[in-house]
Coordinates of N, CA and C in Angstrom, one line a residue:
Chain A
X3 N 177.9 77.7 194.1 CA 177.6 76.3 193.6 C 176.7 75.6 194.7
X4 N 176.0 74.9 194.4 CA 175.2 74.2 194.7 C 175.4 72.8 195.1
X5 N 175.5 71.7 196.0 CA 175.0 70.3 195.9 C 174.7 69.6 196.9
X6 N 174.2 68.6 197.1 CA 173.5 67.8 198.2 C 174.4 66.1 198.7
X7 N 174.5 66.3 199.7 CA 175.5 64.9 200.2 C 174.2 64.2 201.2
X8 N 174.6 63.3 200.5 CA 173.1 61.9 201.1 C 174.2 60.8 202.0
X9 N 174.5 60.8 203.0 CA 175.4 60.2 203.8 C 174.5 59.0 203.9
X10 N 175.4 57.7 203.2 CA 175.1 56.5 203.8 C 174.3 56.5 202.4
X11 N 174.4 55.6 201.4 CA 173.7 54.9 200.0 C 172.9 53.7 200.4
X12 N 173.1 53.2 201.8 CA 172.2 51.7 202.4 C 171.7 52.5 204.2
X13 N 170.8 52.4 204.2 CA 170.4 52.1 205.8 C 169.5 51.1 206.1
X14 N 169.4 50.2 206.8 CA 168.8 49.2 207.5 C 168.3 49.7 208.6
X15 N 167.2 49.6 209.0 CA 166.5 49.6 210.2 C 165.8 48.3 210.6
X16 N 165.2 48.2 212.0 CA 164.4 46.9 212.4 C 162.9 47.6 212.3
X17 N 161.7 46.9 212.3 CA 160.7 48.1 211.8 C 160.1 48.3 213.7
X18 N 159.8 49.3 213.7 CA 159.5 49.9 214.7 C 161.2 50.7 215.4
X19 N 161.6 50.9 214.5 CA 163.3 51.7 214.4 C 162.9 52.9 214.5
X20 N 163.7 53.5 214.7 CA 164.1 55.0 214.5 C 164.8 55.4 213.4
X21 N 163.9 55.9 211.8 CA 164.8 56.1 211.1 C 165.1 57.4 211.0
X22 N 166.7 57.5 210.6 CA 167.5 58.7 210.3 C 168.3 58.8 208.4
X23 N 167.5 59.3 208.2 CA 168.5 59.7 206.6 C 169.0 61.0 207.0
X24 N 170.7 61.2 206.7 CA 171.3 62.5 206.4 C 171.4 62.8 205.1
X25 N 171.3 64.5 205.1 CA 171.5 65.0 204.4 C 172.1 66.8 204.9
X26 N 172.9 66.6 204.1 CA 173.8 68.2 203.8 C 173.7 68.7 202.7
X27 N 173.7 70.5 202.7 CA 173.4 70.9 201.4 C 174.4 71.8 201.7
X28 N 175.0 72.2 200.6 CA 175.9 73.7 200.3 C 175.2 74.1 198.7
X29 N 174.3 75.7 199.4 CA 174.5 76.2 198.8 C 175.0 78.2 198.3
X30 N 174.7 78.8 197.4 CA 175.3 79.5 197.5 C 174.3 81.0 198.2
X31 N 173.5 80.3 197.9 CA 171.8 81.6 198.3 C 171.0 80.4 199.2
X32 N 169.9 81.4 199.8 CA 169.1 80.5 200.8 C 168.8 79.3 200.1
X33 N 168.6 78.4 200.5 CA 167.8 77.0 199.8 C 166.5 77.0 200.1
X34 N 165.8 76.1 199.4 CA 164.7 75.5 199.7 C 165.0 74.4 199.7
X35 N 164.8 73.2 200.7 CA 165.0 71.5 200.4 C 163.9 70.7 200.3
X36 N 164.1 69.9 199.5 CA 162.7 68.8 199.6 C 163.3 67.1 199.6
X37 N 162.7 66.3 200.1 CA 162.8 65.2 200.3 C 161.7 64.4 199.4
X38 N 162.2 63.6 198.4 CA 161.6 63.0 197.6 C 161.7 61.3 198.2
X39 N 160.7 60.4 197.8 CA 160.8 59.2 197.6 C 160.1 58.2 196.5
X40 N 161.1 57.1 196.5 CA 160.3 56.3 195.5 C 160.5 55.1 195.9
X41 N 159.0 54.5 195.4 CA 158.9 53.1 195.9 C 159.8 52.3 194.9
X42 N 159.0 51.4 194.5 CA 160.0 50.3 193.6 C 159.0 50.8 192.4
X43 N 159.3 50.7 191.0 CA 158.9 50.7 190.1 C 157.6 51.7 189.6
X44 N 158.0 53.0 190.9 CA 156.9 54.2 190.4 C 158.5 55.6 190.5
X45 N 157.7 56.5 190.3 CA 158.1 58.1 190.4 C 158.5 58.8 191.8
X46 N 159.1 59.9 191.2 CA 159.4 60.3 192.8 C 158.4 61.2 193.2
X47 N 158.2 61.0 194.7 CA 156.8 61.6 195.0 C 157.4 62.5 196.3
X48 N 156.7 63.8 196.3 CA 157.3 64.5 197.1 C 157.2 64.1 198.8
X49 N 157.8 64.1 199.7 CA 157.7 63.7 201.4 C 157.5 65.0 202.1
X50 N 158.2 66.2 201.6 CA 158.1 67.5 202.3 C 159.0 67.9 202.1
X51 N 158.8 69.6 202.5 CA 159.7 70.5 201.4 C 160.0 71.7 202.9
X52 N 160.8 72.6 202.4 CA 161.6 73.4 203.6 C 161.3 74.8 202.4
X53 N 160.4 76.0 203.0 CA 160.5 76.6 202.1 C 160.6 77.9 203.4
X54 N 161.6 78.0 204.0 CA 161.8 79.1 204.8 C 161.2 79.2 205.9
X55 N 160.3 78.4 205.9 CA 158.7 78.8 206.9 C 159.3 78.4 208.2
X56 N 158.9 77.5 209.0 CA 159.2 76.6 210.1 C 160.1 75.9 209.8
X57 N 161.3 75.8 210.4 CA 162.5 74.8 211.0 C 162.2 73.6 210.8
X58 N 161.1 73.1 211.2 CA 160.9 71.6 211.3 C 158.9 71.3 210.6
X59 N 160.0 70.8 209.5 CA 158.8 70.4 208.5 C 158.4 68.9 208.7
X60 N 156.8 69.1 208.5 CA 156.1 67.3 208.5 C 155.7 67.2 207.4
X61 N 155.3 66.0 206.7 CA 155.6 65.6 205.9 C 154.3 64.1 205.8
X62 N 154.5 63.5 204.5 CA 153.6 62.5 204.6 C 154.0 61.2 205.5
X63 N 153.0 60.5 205.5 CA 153.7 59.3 206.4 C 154.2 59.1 207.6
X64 N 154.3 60.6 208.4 CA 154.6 60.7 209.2 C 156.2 60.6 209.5
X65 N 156.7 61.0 208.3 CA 157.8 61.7 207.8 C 158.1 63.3 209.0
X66 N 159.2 63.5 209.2 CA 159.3 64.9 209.1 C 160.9 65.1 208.8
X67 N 161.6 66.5 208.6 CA 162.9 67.0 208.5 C 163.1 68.8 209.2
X68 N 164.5 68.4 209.9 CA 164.6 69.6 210.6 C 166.1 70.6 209.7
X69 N 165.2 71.6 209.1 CA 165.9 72.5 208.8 C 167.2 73.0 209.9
X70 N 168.7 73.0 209.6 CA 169.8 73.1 210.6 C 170.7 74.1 209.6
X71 N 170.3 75.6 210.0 CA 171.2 76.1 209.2 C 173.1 76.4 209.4
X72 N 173.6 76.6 210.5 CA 174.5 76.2 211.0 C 174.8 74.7 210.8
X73 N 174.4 73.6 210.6 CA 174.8 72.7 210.0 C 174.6 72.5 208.9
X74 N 174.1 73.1 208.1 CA 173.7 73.0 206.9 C 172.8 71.9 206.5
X75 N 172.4 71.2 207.6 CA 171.4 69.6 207.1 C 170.1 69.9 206.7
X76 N 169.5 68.6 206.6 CA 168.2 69.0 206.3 C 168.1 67.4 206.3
X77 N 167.8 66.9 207.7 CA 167.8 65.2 207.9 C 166.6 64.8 207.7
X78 N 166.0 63.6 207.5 CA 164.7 63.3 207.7 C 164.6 62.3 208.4
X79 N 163.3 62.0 209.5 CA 163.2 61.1 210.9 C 162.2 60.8 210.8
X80 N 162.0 59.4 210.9 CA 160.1 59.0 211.2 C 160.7 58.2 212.6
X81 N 159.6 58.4 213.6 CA 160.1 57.6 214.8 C 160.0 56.5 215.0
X82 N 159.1 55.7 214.0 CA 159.0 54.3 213.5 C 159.0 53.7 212.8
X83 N 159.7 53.1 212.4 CA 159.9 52.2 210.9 C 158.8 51.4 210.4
X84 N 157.8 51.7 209.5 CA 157.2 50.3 209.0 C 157.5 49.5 207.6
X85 N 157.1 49.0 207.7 CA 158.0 47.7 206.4 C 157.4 48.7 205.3
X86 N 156.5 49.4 205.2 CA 156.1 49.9 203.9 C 157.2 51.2 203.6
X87 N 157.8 51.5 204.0 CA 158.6 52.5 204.4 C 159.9 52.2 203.4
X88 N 160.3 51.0 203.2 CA 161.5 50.5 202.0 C 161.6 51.1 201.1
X89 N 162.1 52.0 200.6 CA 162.0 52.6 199.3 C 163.6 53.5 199.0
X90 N 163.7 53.9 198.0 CA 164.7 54.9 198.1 C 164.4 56.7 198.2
X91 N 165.4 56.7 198.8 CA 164.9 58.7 199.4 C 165.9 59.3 198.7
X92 N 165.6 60.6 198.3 CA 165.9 61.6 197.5 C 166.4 63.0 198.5
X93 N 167.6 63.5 198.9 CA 166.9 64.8 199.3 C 167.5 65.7 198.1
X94 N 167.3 67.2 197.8 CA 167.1 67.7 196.9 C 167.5 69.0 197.6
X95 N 168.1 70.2 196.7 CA 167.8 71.2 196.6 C 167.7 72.1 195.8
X96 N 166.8 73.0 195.7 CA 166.4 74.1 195.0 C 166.6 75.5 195.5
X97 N 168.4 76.3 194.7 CA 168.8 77.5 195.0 C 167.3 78.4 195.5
X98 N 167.3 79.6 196.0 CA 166.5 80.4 195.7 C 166.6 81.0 194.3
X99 N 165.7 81.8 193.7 CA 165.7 82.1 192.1 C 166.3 81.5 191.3
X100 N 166.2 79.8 191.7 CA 166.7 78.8 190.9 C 165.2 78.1 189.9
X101 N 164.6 77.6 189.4 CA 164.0 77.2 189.0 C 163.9 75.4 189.0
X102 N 165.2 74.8 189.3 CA 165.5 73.5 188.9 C 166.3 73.2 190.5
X103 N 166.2 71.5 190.8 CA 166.7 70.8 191.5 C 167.9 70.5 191.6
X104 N 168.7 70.2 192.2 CA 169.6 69.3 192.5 C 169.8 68.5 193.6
X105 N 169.8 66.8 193.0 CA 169.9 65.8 193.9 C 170.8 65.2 194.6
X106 N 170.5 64.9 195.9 CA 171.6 63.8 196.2 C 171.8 62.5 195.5
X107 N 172.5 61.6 195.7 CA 172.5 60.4 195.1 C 171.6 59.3 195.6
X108 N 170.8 59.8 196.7 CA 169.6 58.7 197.2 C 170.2 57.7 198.3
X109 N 169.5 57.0 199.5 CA 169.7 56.6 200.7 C 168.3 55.5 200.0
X110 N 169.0 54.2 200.1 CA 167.8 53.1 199.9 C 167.8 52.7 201.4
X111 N 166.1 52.8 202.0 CA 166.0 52.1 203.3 C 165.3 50.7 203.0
X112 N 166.1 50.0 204.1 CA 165.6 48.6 204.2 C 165.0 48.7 205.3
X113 N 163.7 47.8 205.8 CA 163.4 47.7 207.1 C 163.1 46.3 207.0
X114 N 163.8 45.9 208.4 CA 163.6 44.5 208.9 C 162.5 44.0 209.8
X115 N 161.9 42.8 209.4 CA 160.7 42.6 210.1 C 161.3 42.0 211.2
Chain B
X24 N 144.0 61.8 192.0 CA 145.1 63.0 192.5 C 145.9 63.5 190.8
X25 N 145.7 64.7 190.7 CA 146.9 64.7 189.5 C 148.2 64.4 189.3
X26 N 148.7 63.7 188.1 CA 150.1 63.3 188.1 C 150.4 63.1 186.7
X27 N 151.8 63.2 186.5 CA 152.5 63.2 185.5 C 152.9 62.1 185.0
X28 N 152.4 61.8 183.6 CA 152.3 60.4 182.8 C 153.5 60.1 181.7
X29 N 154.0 59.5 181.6 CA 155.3 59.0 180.8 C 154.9 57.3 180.3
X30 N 155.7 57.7 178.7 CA 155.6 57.1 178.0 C 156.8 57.1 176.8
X31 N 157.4 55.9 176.6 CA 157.4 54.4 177.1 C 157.8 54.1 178.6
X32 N 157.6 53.3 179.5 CA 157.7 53.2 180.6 C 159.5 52.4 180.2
X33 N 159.4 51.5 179.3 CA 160.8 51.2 178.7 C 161.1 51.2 177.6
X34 N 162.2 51.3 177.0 CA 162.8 51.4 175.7 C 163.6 50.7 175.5
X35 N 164.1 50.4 174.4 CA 165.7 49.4 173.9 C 165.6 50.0 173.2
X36 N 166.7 50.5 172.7 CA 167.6 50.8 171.1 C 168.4 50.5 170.8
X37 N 168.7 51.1 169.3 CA 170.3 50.4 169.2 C 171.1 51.8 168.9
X38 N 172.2 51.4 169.3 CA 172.9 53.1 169.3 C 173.1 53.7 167.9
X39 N 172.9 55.1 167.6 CA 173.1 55.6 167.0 C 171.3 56.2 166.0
X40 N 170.0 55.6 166.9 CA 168.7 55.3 166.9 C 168.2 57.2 167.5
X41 N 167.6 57.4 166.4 CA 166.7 57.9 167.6 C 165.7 58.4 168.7
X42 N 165.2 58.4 169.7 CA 164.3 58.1 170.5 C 163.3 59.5 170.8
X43 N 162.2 59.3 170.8 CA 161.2 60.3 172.0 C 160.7 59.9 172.5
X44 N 161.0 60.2 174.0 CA 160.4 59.8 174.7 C 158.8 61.0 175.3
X45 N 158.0 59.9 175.8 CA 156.5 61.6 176.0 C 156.4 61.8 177.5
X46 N 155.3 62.5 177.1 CA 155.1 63.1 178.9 C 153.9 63.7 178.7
X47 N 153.1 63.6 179.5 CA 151.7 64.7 179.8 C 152.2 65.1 181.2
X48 N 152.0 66.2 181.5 CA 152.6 67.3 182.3 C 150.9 67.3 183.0
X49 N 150.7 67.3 184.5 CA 149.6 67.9 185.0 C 148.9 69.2 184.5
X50 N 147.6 69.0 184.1 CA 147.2 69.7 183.2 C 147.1 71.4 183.9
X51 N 147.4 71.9 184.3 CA 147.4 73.3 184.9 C 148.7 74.2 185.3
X52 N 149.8 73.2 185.2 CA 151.2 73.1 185.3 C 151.1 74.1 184.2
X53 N 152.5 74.9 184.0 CA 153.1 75.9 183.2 C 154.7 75.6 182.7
X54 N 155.3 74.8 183.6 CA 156.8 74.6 183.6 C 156.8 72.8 183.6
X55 N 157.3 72.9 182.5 CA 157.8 71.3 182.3 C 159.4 70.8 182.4
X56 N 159.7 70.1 182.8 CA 161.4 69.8 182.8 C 161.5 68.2 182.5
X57 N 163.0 67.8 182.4 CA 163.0 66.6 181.8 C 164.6 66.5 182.7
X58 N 164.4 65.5 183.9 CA 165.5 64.7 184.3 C 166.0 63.9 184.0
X59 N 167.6 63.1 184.5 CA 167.6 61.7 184.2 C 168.5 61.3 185.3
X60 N 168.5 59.9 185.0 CA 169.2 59.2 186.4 C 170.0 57.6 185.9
X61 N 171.2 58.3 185.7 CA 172.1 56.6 184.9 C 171.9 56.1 186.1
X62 N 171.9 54.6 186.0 CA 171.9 53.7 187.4 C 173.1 54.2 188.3
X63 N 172.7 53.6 189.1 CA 173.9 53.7 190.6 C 174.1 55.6 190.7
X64 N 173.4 56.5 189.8 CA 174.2 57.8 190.2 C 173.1 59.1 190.4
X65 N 173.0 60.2 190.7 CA 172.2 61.1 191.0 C 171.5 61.3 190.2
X66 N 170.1 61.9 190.3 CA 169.4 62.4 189.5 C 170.0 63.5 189.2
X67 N 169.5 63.8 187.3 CA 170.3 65.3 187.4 C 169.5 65.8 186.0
X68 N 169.3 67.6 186.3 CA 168.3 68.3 186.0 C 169.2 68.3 184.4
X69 N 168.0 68.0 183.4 CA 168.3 68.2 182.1 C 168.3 69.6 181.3
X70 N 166.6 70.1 181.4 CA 166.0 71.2 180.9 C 164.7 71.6 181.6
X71 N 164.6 73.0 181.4 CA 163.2 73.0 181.8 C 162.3 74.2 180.8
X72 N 161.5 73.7 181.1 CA 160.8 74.4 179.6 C 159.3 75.2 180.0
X73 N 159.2 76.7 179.5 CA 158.4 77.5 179.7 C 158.0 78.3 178.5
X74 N 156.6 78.3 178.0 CA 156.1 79.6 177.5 C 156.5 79.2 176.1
X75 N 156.7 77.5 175.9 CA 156.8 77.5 174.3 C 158.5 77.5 174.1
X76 N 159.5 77.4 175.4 CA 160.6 77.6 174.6 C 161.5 77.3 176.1
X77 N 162.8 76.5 175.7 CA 163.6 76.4 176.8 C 164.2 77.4 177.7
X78 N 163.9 77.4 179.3 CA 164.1 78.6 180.3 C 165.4 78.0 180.9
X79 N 166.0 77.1 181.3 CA 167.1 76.9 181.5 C 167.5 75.2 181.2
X80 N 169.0 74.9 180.9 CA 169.2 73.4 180.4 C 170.7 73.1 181.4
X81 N 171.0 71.8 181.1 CA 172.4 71.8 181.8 C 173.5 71.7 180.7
X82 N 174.5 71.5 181.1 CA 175.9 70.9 180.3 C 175.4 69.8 179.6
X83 N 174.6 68.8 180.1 CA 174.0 67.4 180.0 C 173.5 67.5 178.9
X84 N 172.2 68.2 178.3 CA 171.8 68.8 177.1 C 172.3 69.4 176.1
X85 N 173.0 68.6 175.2 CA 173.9 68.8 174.4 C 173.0 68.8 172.7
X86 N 173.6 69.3 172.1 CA 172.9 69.3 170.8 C 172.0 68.0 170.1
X87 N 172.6 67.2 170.9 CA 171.8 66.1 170.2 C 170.1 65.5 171.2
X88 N 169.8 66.3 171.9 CA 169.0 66.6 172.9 C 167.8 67.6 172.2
X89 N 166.5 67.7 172.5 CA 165.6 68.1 172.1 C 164.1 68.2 172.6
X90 N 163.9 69.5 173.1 CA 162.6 69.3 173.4 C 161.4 70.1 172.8
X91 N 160.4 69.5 172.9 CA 159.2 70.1 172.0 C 157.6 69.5 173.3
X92 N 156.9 71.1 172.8 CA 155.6 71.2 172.9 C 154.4 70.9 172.1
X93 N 154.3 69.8 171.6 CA 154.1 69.5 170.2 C 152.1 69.9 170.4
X94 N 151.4 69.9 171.0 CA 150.3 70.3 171.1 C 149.8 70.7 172.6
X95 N 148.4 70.7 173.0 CA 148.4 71.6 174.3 C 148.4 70.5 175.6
X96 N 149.3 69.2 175.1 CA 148.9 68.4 176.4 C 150.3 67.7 176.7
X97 N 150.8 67.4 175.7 CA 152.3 66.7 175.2 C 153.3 67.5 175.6
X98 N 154.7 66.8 175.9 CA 155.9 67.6 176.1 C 156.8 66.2 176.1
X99 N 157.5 66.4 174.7 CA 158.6 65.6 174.4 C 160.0 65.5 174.7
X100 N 160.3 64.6 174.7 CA 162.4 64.6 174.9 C 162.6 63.7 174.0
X101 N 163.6 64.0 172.7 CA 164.2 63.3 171.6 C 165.6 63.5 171.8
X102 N 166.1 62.7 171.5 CA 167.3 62.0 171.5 C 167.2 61.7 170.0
X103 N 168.5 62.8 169.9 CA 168.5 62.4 167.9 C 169.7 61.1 167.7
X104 N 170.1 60.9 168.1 CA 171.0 59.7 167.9 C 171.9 59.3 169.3
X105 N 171.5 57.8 169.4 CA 171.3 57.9 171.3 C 173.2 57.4 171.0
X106 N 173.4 57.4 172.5 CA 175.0 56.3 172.6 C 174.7 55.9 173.7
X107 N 175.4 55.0 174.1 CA 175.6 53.7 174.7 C 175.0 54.6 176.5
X108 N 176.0 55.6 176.6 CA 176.1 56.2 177.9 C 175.2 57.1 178.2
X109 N 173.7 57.2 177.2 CA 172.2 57.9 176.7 C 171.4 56.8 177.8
X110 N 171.9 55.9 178.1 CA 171.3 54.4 179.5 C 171.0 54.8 180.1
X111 N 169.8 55.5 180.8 CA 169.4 55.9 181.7 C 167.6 55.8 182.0
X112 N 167.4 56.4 183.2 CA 166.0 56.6 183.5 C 165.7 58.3 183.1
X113 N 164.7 58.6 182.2 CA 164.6 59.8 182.0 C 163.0 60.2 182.9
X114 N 163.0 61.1 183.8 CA 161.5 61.3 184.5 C 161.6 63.0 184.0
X115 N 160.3 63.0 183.7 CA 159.7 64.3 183.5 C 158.8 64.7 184.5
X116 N 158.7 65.7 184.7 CA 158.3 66.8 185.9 C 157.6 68.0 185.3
X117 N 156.4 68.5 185.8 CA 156.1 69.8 185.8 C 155.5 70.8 187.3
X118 N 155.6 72.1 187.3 CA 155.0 72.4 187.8 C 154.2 73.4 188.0
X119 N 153.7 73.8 188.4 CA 152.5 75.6 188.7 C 153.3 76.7 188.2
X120 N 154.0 76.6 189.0 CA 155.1 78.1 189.0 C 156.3 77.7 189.1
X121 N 157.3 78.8 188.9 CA 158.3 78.6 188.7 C 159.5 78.7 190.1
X122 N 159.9 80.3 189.7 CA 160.7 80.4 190.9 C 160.2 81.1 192.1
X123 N 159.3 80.3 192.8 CA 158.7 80.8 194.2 C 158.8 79.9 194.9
X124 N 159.2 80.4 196.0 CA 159.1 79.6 197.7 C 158.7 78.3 197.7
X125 N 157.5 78.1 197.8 CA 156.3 77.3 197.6 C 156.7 76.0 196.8
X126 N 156.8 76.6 195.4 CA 156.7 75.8 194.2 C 157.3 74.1 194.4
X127 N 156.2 73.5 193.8 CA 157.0 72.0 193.9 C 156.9 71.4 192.7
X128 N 157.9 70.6 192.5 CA 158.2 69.8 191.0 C 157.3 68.5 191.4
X129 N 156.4 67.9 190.3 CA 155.8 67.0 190.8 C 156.4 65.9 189.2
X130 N 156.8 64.9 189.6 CA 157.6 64.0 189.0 C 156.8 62.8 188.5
X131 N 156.9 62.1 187.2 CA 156.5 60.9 186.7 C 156.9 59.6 186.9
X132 N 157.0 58.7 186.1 CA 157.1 57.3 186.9 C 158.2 56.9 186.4
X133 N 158.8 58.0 185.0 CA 159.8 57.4 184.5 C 160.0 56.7 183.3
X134 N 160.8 56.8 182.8 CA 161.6 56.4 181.1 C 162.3 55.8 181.1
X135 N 162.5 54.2 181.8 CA 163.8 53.4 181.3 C 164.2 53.6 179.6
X136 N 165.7 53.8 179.8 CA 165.9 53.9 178.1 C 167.6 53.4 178.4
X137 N 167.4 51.9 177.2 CA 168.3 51.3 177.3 C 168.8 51.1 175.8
X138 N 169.9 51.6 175.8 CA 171.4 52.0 174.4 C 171.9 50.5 174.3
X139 N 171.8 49.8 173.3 CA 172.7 48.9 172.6 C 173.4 48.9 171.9

C-alpha cells in the first residue's frame, strides 16, 4: 500500500524564513516523489520530482527536497521565504510500475511580510 | 509553455444532472487521467486513460463515471447523474509516457463542479 502524510495542513513563515514542508511516504516498491504546487485559482504545477537519481533534488523557485530513505521523507526547503511563495503544496507519490499518483492532503504556506 | 486546458473552469448542477466535463491534454502526451479533490481533502487519482481505452481506475470510478476520446484533441469526464457528494474540483492531467522513472503528470487548472 501506498500513502503520503503532509504533516502540518497550515505553516506560517515571516518572509525571508526558512521554509520547511514535511512529508512521509510509505510505500510498498521504490517511489518516485514529486512535489506539486498551486497558487490561488490555477493548477498544480510541478516543483520537483525524486526519480532515484540524486538524494537531493532542486527544483523551481529555488525550491529543493531531500530524498531520506531510512526516514522515509521527502521534505521540501527554500532558504527564504518570499511573499510569492503562498500557495498550497502537494507532495505526491508515484509507486514504481505504478502509472498514477497519490497525494498528500496539502500544506497551505502563508508568509508574513 | 505547453499545458493542459479544462473546461468549465465552473459548474452548478442540480443533482441527479448530467455533467461533462473537457480537457485538451498537451498535444504530444499519450496518457490522460482525470483527478479530483472534494474541498478540505486529498487529491485522489480517478482514471487514467491510454491507447483509446481505460489503463487503470480507482474504487472512486464507479459506473456512473465515464470517459471518452471523442476526437484527436479532446478527452472527456461525464458524470451520468451527479449527487450531492460528486462536489468537487475535477483536474485533468496528461503525460508522455507512462510507467518510467522520469515520467511527469502535468496538471490543468481545474473543474470546480458544484451538486445541488
Amino acid at each position: 500500500a501506498q500513502s503520503v502524510t503532509q504533516l502540518g495542513s497550515h505553516v506560517s513563515v515571516s518572509e525571508g524564513a526558512l521554509v520547511l514542508l514535511r512529508c512521509n511516504y510509505s510505500s510498498s516498491v521504490p517511489p518516485y516523489l514529486f512535489w506539486y504546487v498551486q497558487y490561488p485559482n490555477q493548477g498544480l504545477q510541478l516543483l520537483l520530482k525524486y526519480t532515484s537519481a540524486a538524494t537531493l533534488v532542486k527544483g523551481i523557485n529555488g525550491f529543493e527536497a531531500e530524498f531520506k530513505k531510512s526516514e522515509t521523507s521527502f521534505h521540501l526547503t527554500k532558504p527564504s521565504a518570499h511573499m510569492s511563495d503562498a500557495a498550497e503544496y502537494f507532495c505526491a507519490v508515484r509507486p514504481g510500475g505504478a502509472n498514477n499518483l497519490f497525494f498528500g492532503t496539502g500544506t497551505r504556506l502563508t508568509v508574513i511580510p | 509553455e505547453p499545458e493542459v486546458t479544462q473546461t468549465p473552469s465552473h459548474q452548478v448542477t442540480q443533482m441527479g444532472q448530467e455533467v461533462i466535463l473537457r480537457c485538451v491534454p498537451i498535444s504530444n502526451h499519450l496518457y490522460f487521467y482525470w483527478y479530483r479533490q472534494i474541498l478540505g481533502q486529498k487529491v485522489e487519482f480517478l482514471v487514467s486513460f491510454y491507447n483509446n481505452e481505460i489503463s487503470e481506475k480507482s474504487e472512486i470510478f464507479d459506473d456512473q463515471f465515464s470517459v471518452e476520446r471523442p476526437d484527436g484533441s479532446n478527452f472527456t469526464l461525464k458524470i451520468r447523474s451527479t449527487k450531492l457528494e460528486d462536489s468537487a474540483m475535477y483536474f485533468c492531467a496528461s503525460s508522455e509516457a507512462g510507467r518510467v522513472a522520469g515520467n511527469t503528470i502535468y496538471f490543468g487548472e481545474g473543474s470546480w463542479l458544484t451538486v445541488v
